[in-house]
Amino acid sequence: MTEMETYFRRQMTAIGATAMEQIGLMHVLVVGLRGVGVEMAKCLVMSGVQRLTLMDDELVREEDVGVNFLLREGDVGKPKSRLMATRLKELSPFTDIRTLPGALTLDLLLNFHVVVFTSSNVSMAELIAYNEFCRAQSPPIGFVWAESRGLFGTVFVDYGAVHKSIDASPLNQVEFRVLTKRTQIVGDTVTLVVREQRLRGHLQPGDLVQLRESPEALGDNSLVFTVHEVVSDSKLVVRCEFTEELETQRDEITCANRLRKVPDRIVTTNHRSLRERMVDAGPIACPLATETISDRGRNIHMALLGVHSFRREFGFLPSKNNIDHIQQALQLVHDTMEMNAQVVLSAQHTATSSRIDEKLVGQLLRCSSSDFLPLSAVIAGYAAIDVLGFSGAMGQRSYANCQFLAFDLLPFAPTVEEIKLDKPAGLHSAQPSALAAIFGSSALQRLRKASPLFIGFGPVCCETVKNSLCLGIGVEAPSISVALTQEDQLVVGREELNAHALFNISSIGTSKRLYLENLRQSIRVIPDLSSVGFDDLASASSVYLEADGLFHRFFVDDQCCAHEKPVVISFIDRSDGFRHVRSVFPHRTATTRERYIPPAMLDNAQIHAFDHVPTHLEVRDDENLLEVEECAQRAVKTFELVFSTAIQNAVECFATKQPLKEKYAGQDSVVWMLWHVIRRGYQAQTFEESLRAAWILLELLPNIMTASTAESNPSDANASPPLVQVDIQIPDQLQLLVSTACIIANSLGLPIPPLPERRAIVVDVAASADAFSLHSNPRTIASILASLESADSTHMQQIVTRAKPTPLNLDDVDQMHLHFVQSLLNLQLARRNAPRVTTFAQLRRILRQPADFPPIVTILGGVATLELIKSLLQTPRSLENLREYMIQPHQSTLCVAPPPMPLAVHSLPLEATRGVALRTIPEQFTRWSKLIIPTTPELQSTSAIVQYLQKKHDVVVHELRFQGRRIAISKDSVFTFCSSSSSTSTSSMRFIFLSVVAIDARGDVIFPPIRITRTEA
């Protein structure tokens, strides 16, 4: 595997190579680098976005350290965007990360596929202007707005009025048989002739077609072309977009004998603008909500409007737990709702209710100037999925009819009346004061003195540890313990960088124990689970476990139940391959082992689900699931027996001069049959002879698989074993045949012929099968045994010397090992009338290969941190879980799963910019350049600024909206305006929302922007 393939191995297993390719084409702009912005940038970098631009001209503040895991205390005062670009580059060397300083003018947006605005100083008016501009482009620019405001936050997505993707899934495809001898390649075109006389009825120029060799099981060698011309009912010309690729795959094209039409099913997404959605938000999904609250999403939406209205009115955000500010914000919310109702009525729509839950909205507003990292991580994960969804790589968006997602933690935090802001002694940073505003000072002190125990260091645990360190959990405790398990590697591997945010390029090959101990002095690493003693559990405030094996989960759960310790568990469910989080606190009831209830009892069980997961627990057929897993493991064991164990045994026999008869004494005689195959295979001098040995192996397959999975009674020495009738027209049999021959040839160092020659050899071997097949030349166990005993020892020594054990490697370059296991699994499933395993990603999941998707890991890490905080606080209110109970009276389960395997969808807006510059500035667009307005005593009012613009820069202000207020200016204020770069007048109105702001010492805006319309002088 290449370095990049190794890095993205986990994600490629989760979403597939096609989705990875689409993601890699994107160029994304992230505006604002606080909690949500940094987590978003991290998700995009680790997900494979290869071009990322960051924009944030602020300097690092002390409170940023508590919400940004990439910052250190010594970074305060440094430029944030440049520092973040450097640190993010350490996470992934494959992303081109740049910074964009200065004002964000509209023409700059033309350089990106998607723009993301996070919790920054961009006003609502500016957001609306940017969104309108993105929608007006052709193709549209994706627009995502994500904000985290203390106890609540939102995500808004807009792909444009019409966003189209092509669903290229291979369903209901029209197929034709190609006459390969008449295939011609000229330049970038390929002329094909088919047997069927019906091309004109099914294909037309512009259609996508797929060329492949038949049968399809010979590998992922399909080639996609565009129909250039349909010459006749049996002849057409197709074109390849990339001439170089066509030249490298000339052999595959000339031997392809199947032509399929890719169905042009257009997946259309219709989104409305932010301006419209601020008046009528439409349906709002609340992924974190479990308790039923009337109009919950709408109340969260109105709370967000209240925050922006308050900042527009007063120039700053509501202070933490300031009741006066909350009341003023509520009044602004009512004013906004009345204005929206009038707009809706004027448009002759049914007006929505103008009532809100003032108590709920007030609780949401009380910490709107704070940034709570766990919630920011959850919001960033969902927003990152929406960003990547623009490429079409993530399939159809689960909340397709909801442009707004709303999040809140009301069941999680105390009310404003319960908070007492007695700042604990010794707290000097701004972040603890933000936590104190949410939880109260006494709760904050408990968190700082807590001693959590982390067992296992998988991706979600890594995120949880990262969040805990940023929040200061355990900072005053003697230590934070991290126990490694057998599932954790001893050293940091390159493939772990894609899922573990605490690791970077410099940590590859480093001992995990040393790396964690050097990360923070307070971290104590326990080398293995067996070293976790009674004192460790007794002194732990709470236990967090990440382990996929049931043994570890049962063991830790039993111990926590015995010690009455709260426990949070993250694991991969074997039934769906997705990660889950389960929390139990206080742990005084049944253990996990006792709660392992049969599926029949889960008919009416309710489970709260995150994105992409149904809102009820589906009862799965565990027997079928176990059967597929058993078939997969049987295929793996067969591979190991044929290519590794049997050869290793033979090598040992000849090395010790032990007769084979003694080595296999008392064992199933099928092993002798297997050695018969090996002897023939490793005498091979050509690929054709390897193929004949593979043919015999396929005939003996049932016996070999029986020997590989269980000890059977010795067979009659004179009996002939049951044989498989080999048919190369069966795709899985042909794939197994070819992959076996290739593995044998690789082991012997024999050259493997190219695909056209390989295909011809298969046909020749099939035609001459009567000469060597066991069907035509039956061999009994006794006869094979006699031939082996009479074999010349010198000759056998040469065979063993050539034979080299081949361990299973699912990452082999030619993917023949994967083909062997896949085809053998599918042959077993076919006998059971079960669906085939069609992709390697699906096969890797069945084989329990690591499969992680960074946005989902980020979401789970945020949720797990919330659960950990609740378990550490142990207050009555904290026992009100964020989600419903799974099975009463047992404890609860929170299920968070990544998207399903995406369809083969290609985003048309993304395809339109493949390999070329994104967009050019439209001719009718007036380009604006930046001007600096000095903060002199003469420029202390809006009228003075307007006169200055008219006199100095020949800019005529047609309309000015500022509510009649004077501008509050400090001597350090800098105003950024934009002016037309051309003095030529235009026939139509041009306007832009300007960032005319003054920033105080804390970086907060102290007055709102001005809208200026440029017209003719």
XYZ file of N, CA and C in Angstrom, residues 259-342:
252
model
N -20.453 -4.723 -21.751
C -20.726 -3.284 -21.754
C -22.030 -3.060 -21.006
N -21.987 -2.228 -19.983
C -23.177 -1.944 -19.189
C -23.449 -0.452 -19.182
N -24.715 -0.116 -19.222
C -25.110 1.281 -19.088
C -25.266 1.606 -17.609
N -24.643 2.707 -17.205
C -24.800 3.176 -15.837
C -26.095 3.975 -15.767
N -27.039 3.574 -14.941
C -28.324 4.282 -14.900
C -28.147 5.727 -14.470
N -28.758 6.634 -15.210
C -28.644 8.070 -14.937
C -29.757 8.509 -14.002
N -29.750 7.985 -12.812
C -30.747 8.419 -11.840
C -30.232 9.670 -11.157
N -30.894 10.774 -11.379
C -30.461 12.049 -10.823
C -31.015 12.202 -9.407
N -30.117 12.402 -8.451
C -30.511 12.680 -7.073
C -30.515 14.192 -6.907
N -31.680 14.771 -6.692
C -31.825 16.226 -6.637
C -32.120 16.669 -5.212
N -31.393 17.697 -4.771
C -31.617 18.308 -3.464
C -32.023 19.755 -3.674
N -33.145 20.159 -3.106
C -33.644 21.530 -3.229
C -33.564 22.216 -1.875
N -32.753 23.256 -1.809
C -32.594 24.009 -0.569
C -33.053 25.443 -0.766
N -33.543 26.022 0.300
C -33.933 27.432 0.288
C -32.836 28.258 0.929
N -32.849 29.551 0.639
C -31.770 30.425 1.082
C -31.846 30.675 2.582
N -30.731 31.157 3.134
C -30.693 31.493 4.554
C -31.655 32.629 4.863
N -31.795 33.581 3.942
C -32.728 34.696 4.149
C -34.148 34.166 4.349
N -34.556 33.199 3.527
C -35.893 32.623 3.662
C -36.016 31.781 4.924
N -34.975 31.007 5.219
C -35.044 30.120 6.374
C -34.983 30.870 7.698
N -34.446 32.074 7.718
C -34.471 32.840 8.956
C -35.879 33.331 9.260
N -36.701 33.483 8.230
C -38.103 33.858 8.423
C -38.947 32.619 8.685
N -38.742 31.595 7.871
C -39.466 30.332 8.019
C -38.433 29.215 8.031
N -38.087 28.746 9.211
C -36.993 27.779 9.345
C -37.329 26.420 8.761
N -38.612 26.133 8.569
C -38.987 24.819 8.085
C -38.766 23.764 9.155
N -38.794 22.485 8.783
C -38.572 21.430 9.784
C -37.150 21.487 10.330
N -37.016 21.324 11.629
C -35.717 21.372 12.301
C -35.514 20.055 13.032
N -34.416 19.373 12.736
C -34.101 18.108 13.405
C -33.263 18.380 14.647
N -33.516 17.626 15.699
C -32.787 17.772 16.973
C -32.134 16.432 17.312
N -30.935 16.162 16.800
C -30.323 14.836 17.000
C -30.070 14.461 18.449
N -29.796 15.437 19.326
C -29.489 15.112 20.714
C -30.723 15.024 21.597
N -31.887 15.392 21.071
C -33.088 15.472 21.906
C -33.659 14.083 22.145
N -34.066 13.844 23.385
C -34.756 12.598 23.709
C -36.085 12.867 24.381
N -36.106 13.801 25.307
C -37.363 14.117 25.967
C -38.216 14.968 25.039
N -39.499 14.785 25.103
C -40.412 15.476 24.210
C -40.660 16.893 24.706
N -40.251 17.867 23.924
C -40.498 19.276 24.213
C -41.175 19.876 22.991
N -42.292 20.527 23.194
C -43.035 21.101 22.082
C -42.196 22.162 21.379
N -42.094 22.055 20.054
C -41.360 23.028 19.241
C -39.940 23.235 19.763
N -39.290 22.164 20.129
C -37.936 22.287 20.673
C -36.993 22.939 19.659
N -36.989 22.420 18.418
C -36.099 22.977 17.411
C -36.380 24.435 17.128
N -37.659 24.804 17.108
C -38.020 26.200 16.832
C -37.552 27.112 17.959
N -37.650 26.671 19.195
C -37.179 27.480 20.319
C -35.666 27.661 20.271
N -34.945 26.622 19.899
C -33.490 26.749 19.763
C -33.157 27.722 18.641
N -33.910 27.630 17.555
C -33.691 28.538 16.428
C -33.930 29.988 16.841
N -34.978 30.233 17.595
C -35.267 31.600 18.029
C -34.230 32.084 19.040
N -33.684 31.192 19.853
C -32.610 31.589 20.764
C -31.390 32.050 19.983
N -31.094 31.382 18.877
C -29.970 31.811 18.040
C -30.226 33.185 17.444
N -31.457 33.424 16.992
C -31.799 34.757 16.478
C -31.657 35.801 17.576
N -32.019 35.426 18.799
C -31.882 36.364 19.901
C -30.440 36.752 20.150
N -29.518 35.796 20.042
C -28.092 36.094 20.233
C -27.607 37.073 19.176
N -27.960 36.827 17.911
C -27.500 37.715 16.839
C -28.177 39.080 16.926
N -29.444 39.115 17.297
C -30.128 40.405 17.443
C -29.514 41.210 18.583
N -29.168 40.547 19.667
C -28.553 41.237 20.807
C -27.199 41.818 20.403
N -26.415 41.051 19.672
C -25.105 41.560 19.255
C -25.252 42.710 18.262
N -26.253 42.624 17.385
C -26.484 43.721 16.448
C -26.922 44.983 17.184
N -27.713 44.813 18.237
C -28.258 45.958 18.957
C -27.226 46.605 19.873
N -26.452 45.786 20.584
C -25.574 46.321 21.625
C -24.086 46.167 21.315
N -23.757 45.390 20.297
C -22.355 45.266 19.927
C -21.587 44.198 20.672
N -22.229 43.425 21.532
C -21.552 42.350 22.247
C -22.572 41.265 22.550
N -22.076 40.114 22.975
C -22.943 38.984 23.280
C -23.475 39.093 24.702
N -24.621 38.468 24.991
C -25.131 38.492 26.366
C -24.108 37.925 27.342
N -23.931 38.603 28.459
C -22.981 38.132 29.463
C -23.484 36.844 30.101
N -22.557 36.088 30.645
C -22.891 34.786 31.230
C -23.812 34.952 32.430
N -24.962 34.281 32.390
C -25.923 34.235 33.496
C -26.378 35.623 33.940
N -26.422 36.566 32.994
C -26.892 37.921 33.276
C -28.385 37.969 32.954
N -29.215 38.049 33.993
C -30.665 37.987 33.797
C -31.160 39.179 32.993
N -30.584 40.368 33.199
C -30.993 41.546 32.431
C -30.735 41.340 30.946
N -29.573 40.813 30.604
C -29.261 40.557 29.197
C -30.199 39.503 28.615
N -30.541 38.504 29.416
C -31.458 37.473 28.936
C -32.823 38.075 28.621
N -33.323 38.957 29.487
C -34.612 39.599 29.250
C -34.570 40.478 28.004
N -33.471 41.210 27.819
C -33.351 42.049 26.623
C -33.303 41.193 25.365
N -32.584 40.078 25.421
C -32.526 39.189 24.265
C -33.891 38.578 23.976
N -34.649 38.232 25.018
C -35.992 37.693 24.813
C -36.899 38.705 24.132
N -36.771 39.982 24.507
C -37.582 41.015 23.866
C -37.218 41.140 22.392
N -35.928 41.050 22.085
C -35.505 41.101 20.685
C -36.017 39.885 19.918
N -36.101 38.747 20.580
C -36.656 37.555 19.936
C -38.117 37.784 19.575
N -38.887 38.372 20.502
C -40.295 38.667 20.219
C -40.416 39.655 19.062
N -39.563 40.680 19.039
C -39.609 41.650 17.944
C -39.316 40.972 16.611
N -38.335 40.091 16.606
C -37.983 39.387 15.369
C -39.120 38.487 14.912
N -39.770 37.820 15.843
C -40.875 36.936 15.489
C -42.048 37.715 14.914
N -42.341 38.880 15.471
C -43.427 39.698 14.934
C -43.102 40.166 13.520
N -41.857 40.573 13.301
C -41.461 41.010 11.973
C -41.534 39.855 10.977
N -41.088 38.662 11.391
C -41.164 37.500 10.515
C -42.605 37.136 10.193
N -43.487 37.264 11.190
C -44.897 36.955 10.957
C -45.497 37.889 9.921
N -45.118 39.166 9.962
C -45.621 40.122 8.975
C -45.122 39.777 7.577
